[in-house]
PDB file of C-alpha atoms in Angstrom:
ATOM      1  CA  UNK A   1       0.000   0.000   0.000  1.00 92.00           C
ATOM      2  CA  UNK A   2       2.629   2.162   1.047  1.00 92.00           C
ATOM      3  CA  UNK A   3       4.178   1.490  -2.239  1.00 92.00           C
ATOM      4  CA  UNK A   4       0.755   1.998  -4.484  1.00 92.00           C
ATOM      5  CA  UNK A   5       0.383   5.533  -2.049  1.00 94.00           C
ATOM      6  CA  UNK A   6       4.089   6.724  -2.934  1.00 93.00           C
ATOM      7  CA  UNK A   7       3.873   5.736  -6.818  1.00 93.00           C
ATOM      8  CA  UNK A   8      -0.125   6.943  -7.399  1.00 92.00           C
ATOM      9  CA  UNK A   9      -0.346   9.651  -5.075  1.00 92.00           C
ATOM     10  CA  UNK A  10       0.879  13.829  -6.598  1.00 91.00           C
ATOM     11  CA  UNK A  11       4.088  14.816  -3.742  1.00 93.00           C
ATOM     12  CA  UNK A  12       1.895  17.343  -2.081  1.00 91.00           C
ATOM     13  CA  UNK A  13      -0.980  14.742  -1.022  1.00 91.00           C
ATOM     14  CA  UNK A  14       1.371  11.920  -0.245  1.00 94.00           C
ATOM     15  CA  UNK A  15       2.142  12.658   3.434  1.00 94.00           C
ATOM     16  CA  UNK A  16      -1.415  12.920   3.682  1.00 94.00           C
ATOM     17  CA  UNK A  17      -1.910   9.466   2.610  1.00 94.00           C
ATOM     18  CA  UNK A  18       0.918   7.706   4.226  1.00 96.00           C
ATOM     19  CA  UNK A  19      -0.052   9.292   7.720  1.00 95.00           C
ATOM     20  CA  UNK A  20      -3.439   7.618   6.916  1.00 96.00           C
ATOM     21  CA  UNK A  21      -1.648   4.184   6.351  1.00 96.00           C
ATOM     22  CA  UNK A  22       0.039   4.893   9.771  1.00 96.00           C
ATOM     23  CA  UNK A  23      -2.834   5.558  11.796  1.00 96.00           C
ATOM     24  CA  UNK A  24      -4.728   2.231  10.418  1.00 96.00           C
ATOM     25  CA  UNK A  25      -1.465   0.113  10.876  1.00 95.00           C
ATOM     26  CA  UNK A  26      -1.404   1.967  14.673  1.00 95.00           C
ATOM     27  CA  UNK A  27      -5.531   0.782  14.685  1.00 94.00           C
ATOM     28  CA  UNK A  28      -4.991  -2.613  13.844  1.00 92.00           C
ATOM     29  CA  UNK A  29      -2.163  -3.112  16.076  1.00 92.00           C
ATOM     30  CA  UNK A  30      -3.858  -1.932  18.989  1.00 91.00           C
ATOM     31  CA  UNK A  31      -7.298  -4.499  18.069  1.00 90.00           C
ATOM     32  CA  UNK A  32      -4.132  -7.382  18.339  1.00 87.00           C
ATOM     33  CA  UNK A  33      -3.709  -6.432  21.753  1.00 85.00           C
ATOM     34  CA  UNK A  34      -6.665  -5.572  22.869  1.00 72.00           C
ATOM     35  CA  UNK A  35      -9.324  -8.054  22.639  1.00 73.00           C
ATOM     36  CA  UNK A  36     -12.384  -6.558  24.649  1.00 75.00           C
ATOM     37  CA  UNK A  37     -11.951  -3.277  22.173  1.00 76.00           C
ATOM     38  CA  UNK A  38     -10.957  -4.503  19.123  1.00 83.00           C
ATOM     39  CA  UNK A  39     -14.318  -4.162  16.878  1.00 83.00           C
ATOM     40  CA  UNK A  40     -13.994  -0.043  17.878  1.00 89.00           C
ATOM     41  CA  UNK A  41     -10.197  -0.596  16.559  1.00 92.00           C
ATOM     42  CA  UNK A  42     -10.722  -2.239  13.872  1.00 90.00           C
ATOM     43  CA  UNK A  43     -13.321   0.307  12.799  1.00 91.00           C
ATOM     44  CA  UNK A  44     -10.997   3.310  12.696  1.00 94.00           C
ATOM     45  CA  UNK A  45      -8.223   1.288  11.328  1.00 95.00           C
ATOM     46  CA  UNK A  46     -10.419   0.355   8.070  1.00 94.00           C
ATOM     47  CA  UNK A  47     -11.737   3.677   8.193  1.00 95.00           C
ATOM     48  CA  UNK A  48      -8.297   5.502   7.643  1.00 96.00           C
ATOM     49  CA  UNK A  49      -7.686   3.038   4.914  1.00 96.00           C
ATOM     50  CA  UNK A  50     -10.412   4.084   3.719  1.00 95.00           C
ATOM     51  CA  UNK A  51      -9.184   7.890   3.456  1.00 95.00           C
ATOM     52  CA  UNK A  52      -6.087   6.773   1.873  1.00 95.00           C
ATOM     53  CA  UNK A  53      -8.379   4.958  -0.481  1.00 95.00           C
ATOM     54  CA  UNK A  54      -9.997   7.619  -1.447  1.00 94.00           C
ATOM     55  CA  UNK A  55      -6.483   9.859  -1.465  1.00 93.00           C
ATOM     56  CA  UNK A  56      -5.097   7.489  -3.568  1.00 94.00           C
ATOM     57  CA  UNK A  57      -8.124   6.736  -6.524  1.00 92.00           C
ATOM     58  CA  UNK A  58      -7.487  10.753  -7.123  1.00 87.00           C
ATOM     59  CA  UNK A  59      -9.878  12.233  -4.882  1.00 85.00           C
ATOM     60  CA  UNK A  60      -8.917  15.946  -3.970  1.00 84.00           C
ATOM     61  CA  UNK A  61     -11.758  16.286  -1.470  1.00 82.00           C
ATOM     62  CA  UNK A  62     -10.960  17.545   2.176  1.00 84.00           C
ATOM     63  CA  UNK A  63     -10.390  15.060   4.120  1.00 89.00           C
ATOM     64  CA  UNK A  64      -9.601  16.902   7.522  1.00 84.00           C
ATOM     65  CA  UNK A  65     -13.123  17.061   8.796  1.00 87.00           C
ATOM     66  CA  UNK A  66     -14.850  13.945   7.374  1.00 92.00           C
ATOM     67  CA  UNK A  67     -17.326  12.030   7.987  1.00 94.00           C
ATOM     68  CA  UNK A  68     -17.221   8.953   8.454  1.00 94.00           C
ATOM     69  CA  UNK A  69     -20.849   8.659   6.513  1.00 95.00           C
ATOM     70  CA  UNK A  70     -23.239   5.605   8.575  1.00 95.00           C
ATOM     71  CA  UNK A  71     -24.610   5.843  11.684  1.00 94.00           C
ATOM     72  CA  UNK A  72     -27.217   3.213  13.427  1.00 93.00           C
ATOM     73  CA  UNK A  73     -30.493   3.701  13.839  1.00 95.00           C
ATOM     74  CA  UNK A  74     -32.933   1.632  16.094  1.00 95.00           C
ATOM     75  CA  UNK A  75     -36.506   1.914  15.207  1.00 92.00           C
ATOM     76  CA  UNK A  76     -38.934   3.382  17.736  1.00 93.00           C
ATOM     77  CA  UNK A  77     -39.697   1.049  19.971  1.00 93.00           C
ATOM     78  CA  UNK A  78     -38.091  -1.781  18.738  1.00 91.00           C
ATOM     79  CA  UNK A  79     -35.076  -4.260  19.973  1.00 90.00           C
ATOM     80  CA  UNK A  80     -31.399  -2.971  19.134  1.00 88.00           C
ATOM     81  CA  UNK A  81     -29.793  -5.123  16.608  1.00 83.00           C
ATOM     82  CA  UNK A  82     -32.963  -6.980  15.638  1.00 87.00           C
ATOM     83  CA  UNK A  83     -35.070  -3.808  14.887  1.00 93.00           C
ATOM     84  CA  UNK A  84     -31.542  -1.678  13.725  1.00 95.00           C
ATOM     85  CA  UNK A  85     -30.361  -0.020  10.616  1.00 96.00           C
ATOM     86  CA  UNK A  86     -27.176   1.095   9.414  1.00 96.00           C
ATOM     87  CA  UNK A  87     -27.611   4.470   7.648  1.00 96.00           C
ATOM     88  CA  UNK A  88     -25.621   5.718   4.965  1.00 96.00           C
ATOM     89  CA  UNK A  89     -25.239   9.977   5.289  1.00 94.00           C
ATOM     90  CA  UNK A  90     -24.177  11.853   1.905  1.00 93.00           C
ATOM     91  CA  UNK A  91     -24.985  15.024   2.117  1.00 89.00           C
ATOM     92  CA  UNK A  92     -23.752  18.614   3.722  1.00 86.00           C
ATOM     93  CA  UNK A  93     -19.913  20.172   2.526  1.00 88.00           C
ATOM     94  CA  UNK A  94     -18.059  17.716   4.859  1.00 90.00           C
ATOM     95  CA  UNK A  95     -16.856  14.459   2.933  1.00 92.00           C
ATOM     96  CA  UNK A  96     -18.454  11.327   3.695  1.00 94.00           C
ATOM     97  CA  UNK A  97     -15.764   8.633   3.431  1.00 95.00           C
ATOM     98  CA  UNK A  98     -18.248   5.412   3.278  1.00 95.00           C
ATOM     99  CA  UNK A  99     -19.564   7.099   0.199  1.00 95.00           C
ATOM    100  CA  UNK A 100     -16.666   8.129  -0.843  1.00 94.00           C
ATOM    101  CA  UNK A 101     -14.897   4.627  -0.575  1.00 95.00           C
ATOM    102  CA  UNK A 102     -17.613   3.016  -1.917  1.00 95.00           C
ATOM    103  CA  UNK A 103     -17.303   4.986  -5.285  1.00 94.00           C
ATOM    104  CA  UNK A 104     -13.805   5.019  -5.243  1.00 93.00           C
ATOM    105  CA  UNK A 105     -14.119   0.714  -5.588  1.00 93.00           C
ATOM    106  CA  UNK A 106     -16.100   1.159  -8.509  1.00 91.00           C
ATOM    107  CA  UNK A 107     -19.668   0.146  -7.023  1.00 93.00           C
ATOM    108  CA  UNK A 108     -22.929   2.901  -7.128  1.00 94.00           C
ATOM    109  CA  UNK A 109     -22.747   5.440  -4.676  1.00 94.00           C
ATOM    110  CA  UNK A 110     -25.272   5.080  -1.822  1.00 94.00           C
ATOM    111  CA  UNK A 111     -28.382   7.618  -1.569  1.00 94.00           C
ATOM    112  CA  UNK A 112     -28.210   9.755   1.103  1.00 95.00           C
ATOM    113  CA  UNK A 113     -30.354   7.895   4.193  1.00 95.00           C
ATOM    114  CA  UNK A 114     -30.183   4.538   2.082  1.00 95.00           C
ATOM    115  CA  UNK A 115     -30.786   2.157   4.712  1.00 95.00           C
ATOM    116  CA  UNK A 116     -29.041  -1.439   5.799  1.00 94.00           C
ATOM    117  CA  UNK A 117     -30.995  -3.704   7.901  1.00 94.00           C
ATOM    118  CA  UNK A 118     -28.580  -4.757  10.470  1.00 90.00           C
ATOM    119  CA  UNK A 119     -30.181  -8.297  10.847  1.00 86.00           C
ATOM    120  CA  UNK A 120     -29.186  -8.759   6.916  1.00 86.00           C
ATOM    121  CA  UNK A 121     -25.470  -7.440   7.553  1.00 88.00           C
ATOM    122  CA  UNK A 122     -24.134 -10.311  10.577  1.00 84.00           C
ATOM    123  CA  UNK A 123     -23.858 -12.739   8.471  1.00 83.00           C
ATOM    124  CA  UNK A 124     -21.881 -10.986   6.257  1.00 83.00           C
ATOM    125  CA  UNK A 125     -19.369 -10.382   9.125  1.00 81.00           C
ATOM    126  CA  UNK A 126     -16.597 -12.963   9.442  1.00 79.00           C
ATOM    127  CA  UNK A 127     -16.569 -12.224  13.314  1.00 72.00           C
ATOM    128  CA  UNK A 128     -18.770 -13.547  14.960  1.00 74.00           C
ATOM    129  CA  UNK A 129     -20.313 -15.087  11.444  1.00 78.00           C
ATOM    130  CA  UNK A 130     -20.790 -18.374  13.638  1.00 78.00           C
ATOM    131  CA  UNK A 131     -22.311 -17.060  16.266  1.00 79.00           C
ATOM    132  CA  UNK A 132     -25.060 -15.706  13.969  1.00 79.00           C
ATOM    133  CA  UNK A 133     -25.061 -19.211  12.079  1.00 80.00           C
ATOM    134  CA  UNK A 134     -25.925 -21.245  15.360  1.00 80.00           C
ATOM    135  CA  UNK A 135     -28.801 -19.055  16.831  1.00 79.00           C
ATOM    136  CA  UNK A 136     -30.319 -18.684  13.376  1.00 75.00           C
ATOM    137  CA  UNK A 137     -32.577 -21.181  12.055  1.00 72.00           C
ATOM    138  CA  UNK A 138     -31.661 -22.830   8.594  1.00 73.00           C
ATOM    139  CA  UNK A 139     -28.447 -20.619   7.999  1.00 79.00           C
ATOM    140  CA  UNK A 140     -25.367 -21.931   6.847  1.00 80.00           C
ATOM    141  CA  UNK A 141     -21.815 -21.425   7.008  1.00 81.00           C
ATOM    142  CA  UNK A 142     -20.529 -18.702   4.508  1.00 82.00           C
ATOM    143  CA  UNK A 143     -16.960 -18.261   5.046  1.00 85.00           C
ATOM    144  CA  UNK A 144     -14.549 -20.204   4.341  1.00 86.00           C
ATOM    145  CA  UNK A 145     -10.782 -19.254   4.773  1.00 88.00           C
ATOM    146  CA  UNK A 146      -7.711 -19.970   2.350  1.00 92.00           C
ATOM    147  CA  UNK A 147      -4.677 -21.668   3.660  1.00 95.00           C
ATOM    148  CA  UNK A 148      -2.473 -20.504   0.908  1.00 95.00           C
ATOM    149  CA  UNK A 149      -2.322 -18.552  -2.012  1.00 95.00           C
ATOM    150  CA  UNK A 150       0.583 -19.577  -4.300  1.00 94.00           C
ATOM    151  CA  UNK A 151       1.476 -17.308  -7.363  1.00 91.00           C
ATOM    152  CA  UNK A 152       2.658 -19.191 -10.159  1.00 88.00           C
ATOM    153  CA  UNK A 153       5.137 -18.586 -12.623  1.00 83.00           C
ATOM    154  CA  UNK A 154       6.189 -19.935 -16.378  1.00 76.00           C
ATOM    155  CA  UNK A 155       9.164 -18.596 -18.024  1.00 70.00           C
ATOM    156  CA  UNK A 156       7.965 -19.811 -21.257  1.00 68.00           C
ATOM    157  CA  UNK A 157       5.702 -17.617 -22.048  1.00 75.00           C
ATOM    158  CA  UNK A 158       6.532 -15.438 -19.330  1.00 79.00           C
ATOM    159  CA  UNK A 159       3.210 -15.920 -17.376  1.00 84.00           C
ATOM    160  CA  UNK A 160       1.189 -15.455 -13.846  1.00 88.00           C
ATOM    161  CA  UNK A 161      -1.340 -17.143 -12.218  1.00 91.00           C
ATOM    162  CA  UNK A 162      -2.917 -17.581  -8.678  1.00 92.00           C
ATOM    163  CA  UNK A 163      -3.845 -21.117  -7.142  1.00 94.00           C
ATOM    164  CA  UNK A 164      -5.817 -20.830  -4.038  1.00 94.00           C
ATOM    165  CA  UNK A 165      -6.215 -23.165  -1.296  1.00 96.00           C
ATOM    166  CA  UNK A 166      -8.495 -24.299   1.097  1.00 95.00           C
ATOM    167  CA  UNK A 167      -9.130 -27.310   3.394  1.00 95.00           C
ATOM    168  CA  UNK A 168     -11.069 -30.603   2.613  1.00 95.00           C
ATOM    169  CA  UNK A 169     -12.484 -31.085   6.099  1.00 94.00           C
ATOM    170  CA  UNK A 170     -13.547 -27.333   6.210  1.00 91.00           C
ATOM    171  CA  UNK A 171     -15.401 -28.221   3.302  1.00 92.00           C
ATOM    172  CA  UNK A 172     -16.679 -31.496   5.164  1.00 92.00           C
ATOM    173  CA  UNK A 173     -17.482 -30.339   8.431  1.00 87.00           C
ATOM    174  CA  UNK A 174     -19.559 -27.440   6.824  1.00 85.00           C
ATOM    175  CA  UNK A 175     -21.357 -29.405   4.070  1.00 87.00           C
ATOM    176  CA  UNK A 176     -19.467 -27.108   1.323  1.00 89.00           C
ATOM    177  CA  UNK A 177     -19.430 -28.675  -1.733  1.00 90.00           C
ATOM    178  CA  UNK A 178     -16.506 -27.624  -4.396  1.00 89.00           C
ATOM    179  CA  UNK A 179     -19.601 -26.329  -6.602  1.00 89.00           C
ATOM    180  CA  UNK A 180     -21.269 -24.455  -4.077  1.00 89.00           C
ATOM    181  CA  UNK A 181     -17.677 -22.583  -3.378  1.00 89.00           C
ATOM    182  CA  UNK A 182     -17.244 -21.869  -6.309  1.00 89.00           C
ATOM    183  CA  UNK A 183     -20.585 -21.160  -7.236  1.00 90.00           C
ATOM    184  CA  UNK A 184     -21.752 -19.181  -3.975  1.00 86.00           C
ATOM    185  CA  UNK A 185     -17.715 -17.420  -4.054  1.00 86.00           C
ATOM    186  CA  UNK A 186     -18.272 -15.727  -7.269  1.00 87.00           C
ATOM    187  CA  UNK A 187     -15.620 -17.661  -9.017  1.00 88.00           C
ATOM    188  CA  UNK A 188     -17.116 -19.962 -11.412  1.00 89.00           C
ATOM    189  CA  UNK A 189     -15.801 -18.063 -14.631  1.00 89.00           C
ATOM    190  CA  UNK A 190     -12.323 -17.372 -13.353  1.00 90.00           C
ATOM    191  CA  UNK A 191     -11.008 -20.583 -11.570  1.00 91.00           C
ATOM    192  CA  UNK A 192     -11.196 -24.318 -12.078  1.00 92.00           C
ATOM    193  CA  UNK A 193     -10.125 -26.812  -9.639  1.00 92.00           C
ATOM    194  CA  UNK A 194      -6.386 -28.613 -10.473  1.00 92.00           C
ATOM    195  CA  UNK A 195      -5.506 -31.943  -8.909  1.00 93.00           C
ATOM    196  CA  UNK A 196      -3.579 -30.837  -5.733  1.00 94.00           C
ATOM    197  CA  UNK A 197      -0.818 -33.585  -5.794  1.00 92.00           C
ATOM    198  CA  UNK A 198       1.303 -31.403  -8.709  1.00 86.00           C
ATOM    199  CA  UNK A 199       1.127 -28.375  -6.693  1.00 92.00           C
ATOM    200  CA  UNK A 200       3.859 -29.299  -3.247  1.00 90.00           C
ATOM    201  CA  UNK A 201       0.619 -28.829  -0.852  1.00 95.00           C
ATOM    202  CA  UNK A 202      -1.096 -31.330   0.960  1.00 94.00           C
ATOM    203  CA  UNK A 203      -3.332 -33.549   0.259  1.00 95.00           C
ATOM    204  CA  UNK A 204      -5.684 -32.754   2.917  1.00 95.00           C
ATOM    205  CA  UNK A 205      -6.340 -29.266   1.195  1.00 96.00           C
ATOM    206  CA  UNK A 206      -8.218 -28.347  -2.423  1.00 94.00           C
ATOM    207  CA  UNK A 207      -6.907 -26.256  -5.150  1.00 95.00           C
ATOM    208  CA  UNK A 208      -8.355 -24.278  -7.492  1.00 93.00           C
ATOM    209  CA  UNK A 209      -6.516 -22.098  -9.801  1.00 93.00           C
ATOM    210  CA  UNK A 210      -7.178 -19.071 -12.374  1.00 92.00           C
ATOM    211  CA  UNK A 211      -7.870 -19.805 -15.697  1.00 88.00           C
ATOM    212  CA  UNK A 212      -6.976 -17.011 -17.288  1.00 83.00           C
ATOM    213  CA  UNK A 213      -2.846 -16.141 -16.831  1.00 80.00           C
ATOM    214  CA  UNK A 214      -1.395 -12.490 -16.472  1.00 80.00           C
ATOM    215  CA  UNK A 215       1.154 -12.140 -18.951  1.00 79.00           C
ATOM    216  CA  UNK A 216       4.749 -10.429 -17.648  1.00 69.00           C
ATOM    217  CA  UNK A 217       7.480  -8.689 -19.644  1.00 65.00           C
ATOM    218  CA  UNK A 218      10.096  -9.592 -18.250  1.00 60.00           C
ATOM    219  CA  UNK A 219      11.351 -13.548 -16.169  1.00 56.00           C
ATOM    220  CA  UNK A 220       8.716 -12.960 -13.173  1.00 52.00           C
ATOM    221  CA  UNK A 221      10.658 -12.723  -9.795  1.00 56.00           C
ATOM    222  CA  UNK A 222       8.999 -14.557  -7.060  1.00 49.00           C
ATOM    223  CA  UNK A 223       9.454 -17.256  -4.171  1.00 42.00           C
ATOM    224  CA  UNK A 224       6.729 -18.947  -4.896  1.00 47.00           C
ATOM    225  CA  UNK A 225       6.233 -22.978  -6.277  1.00 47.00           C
ATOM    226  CA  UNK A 226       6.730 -22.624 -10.243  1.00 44.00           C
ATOM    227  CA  UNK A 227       5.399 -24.288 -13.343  1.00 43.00           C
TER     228      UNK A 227
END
């Protein structure tokens, strides 16, 4: 990031953007250490990676009084969490950095006041995802986590690709099948599952790898397995 910040980023904006990439580091750091305040940590740490997001896609906007753009809502009467929103704010001079980020990632800005059931947004949440699993009814397990990434290399052509691993008994214990991953992960059109005995890993894991390969100009430099 640091290096994306110092290549991307015009001179006079830079220390800007690398004192954002500070404070998050400083944010996240601090979560590690902390347990009992660590969601509040890792908030702000996201959130100034956020601003140097946003300093970095070419945004000139102010960024020394911002926003930080949602706030929560319960309705009247109703049961925090169950009866919550999160509400997205983009409006007044002040910049709104969840708006901001989100355009600067290439999705739709949010309406001002657009609305996000909280109740929809835990199990999108990898903490505490299982939590949410077990005392809901008929949900099941979303996340899955990669044991290694590998990024391959051929020196004739000079090529790059990225296998991706993930455990078998994950899979198992969950009731994951490979076509639901891919399926349910988006990756249907870009991967396609290699035998795992040519790649050095375990056998106890599953690999799937891109199909299409990232073509380099010059021998690729990396410490990864190659092919």
């Amino acid at each position: 990031m640091r290096g994306t910040v110092n290549t991307e980023v015009a001179a006079a904006d830079r220390p800007e953007a690398l004192a954002f990439l500070e404070q998050a580091e400083d944010f996240y750091r601090a979560a590690t250490a902390r347990v009992s305040a660590n969601p509040l940590l890792l908030y702000y740490a996201f959130m100034n990676l956020g601003k140097a997001l946003i300093r970095t896609r070419g945004s000139d906007a102010s960024l020394d009084q911002a926003m930080h753009g949602l706030k929560e809502e319960t309705a009247p009467g109703g049961t925090e969490l169950k009866d919550s929103d999160v509400v997205a704010k983009d409006a007044g001079s002040r910049t709104n950095v969840y708006s901001e980020v989100v355009e600067r990632l290439g999705y739709p800005r949010p309406t001002n006041n657009a609305r996000y059931p909280v109740s929809q947004l835990l199990g999108q949440i990898v903490v505490g995802h299982r939590i949410w699993r077990e005392a809901s009814i008929g949900h099941k397990e979303r996340f899955i986590d990669l044991k290694h990434i590998d990024i391959v290399d051929a020196r004739s052509p000079r090529q790059l690709w990225l296998r991706l691993y993930v455990a078998k008994g994950d899979l198992s214990r969950y009731g994951i099948t490979r076509a639901r991953l891919l399926s349910e992960g988006r990756l249907t059109a870009n991967v396609h599952e290699v035998d795992v005995a040519g790649t050095g890993r375990p056998k106890d894991l599953a690999c799937v790898e891109q199909r299409t390969h990232s073509c380099t100009r010059a021998d690729p430099q990396t410490s990864s397995p190659t092919s």
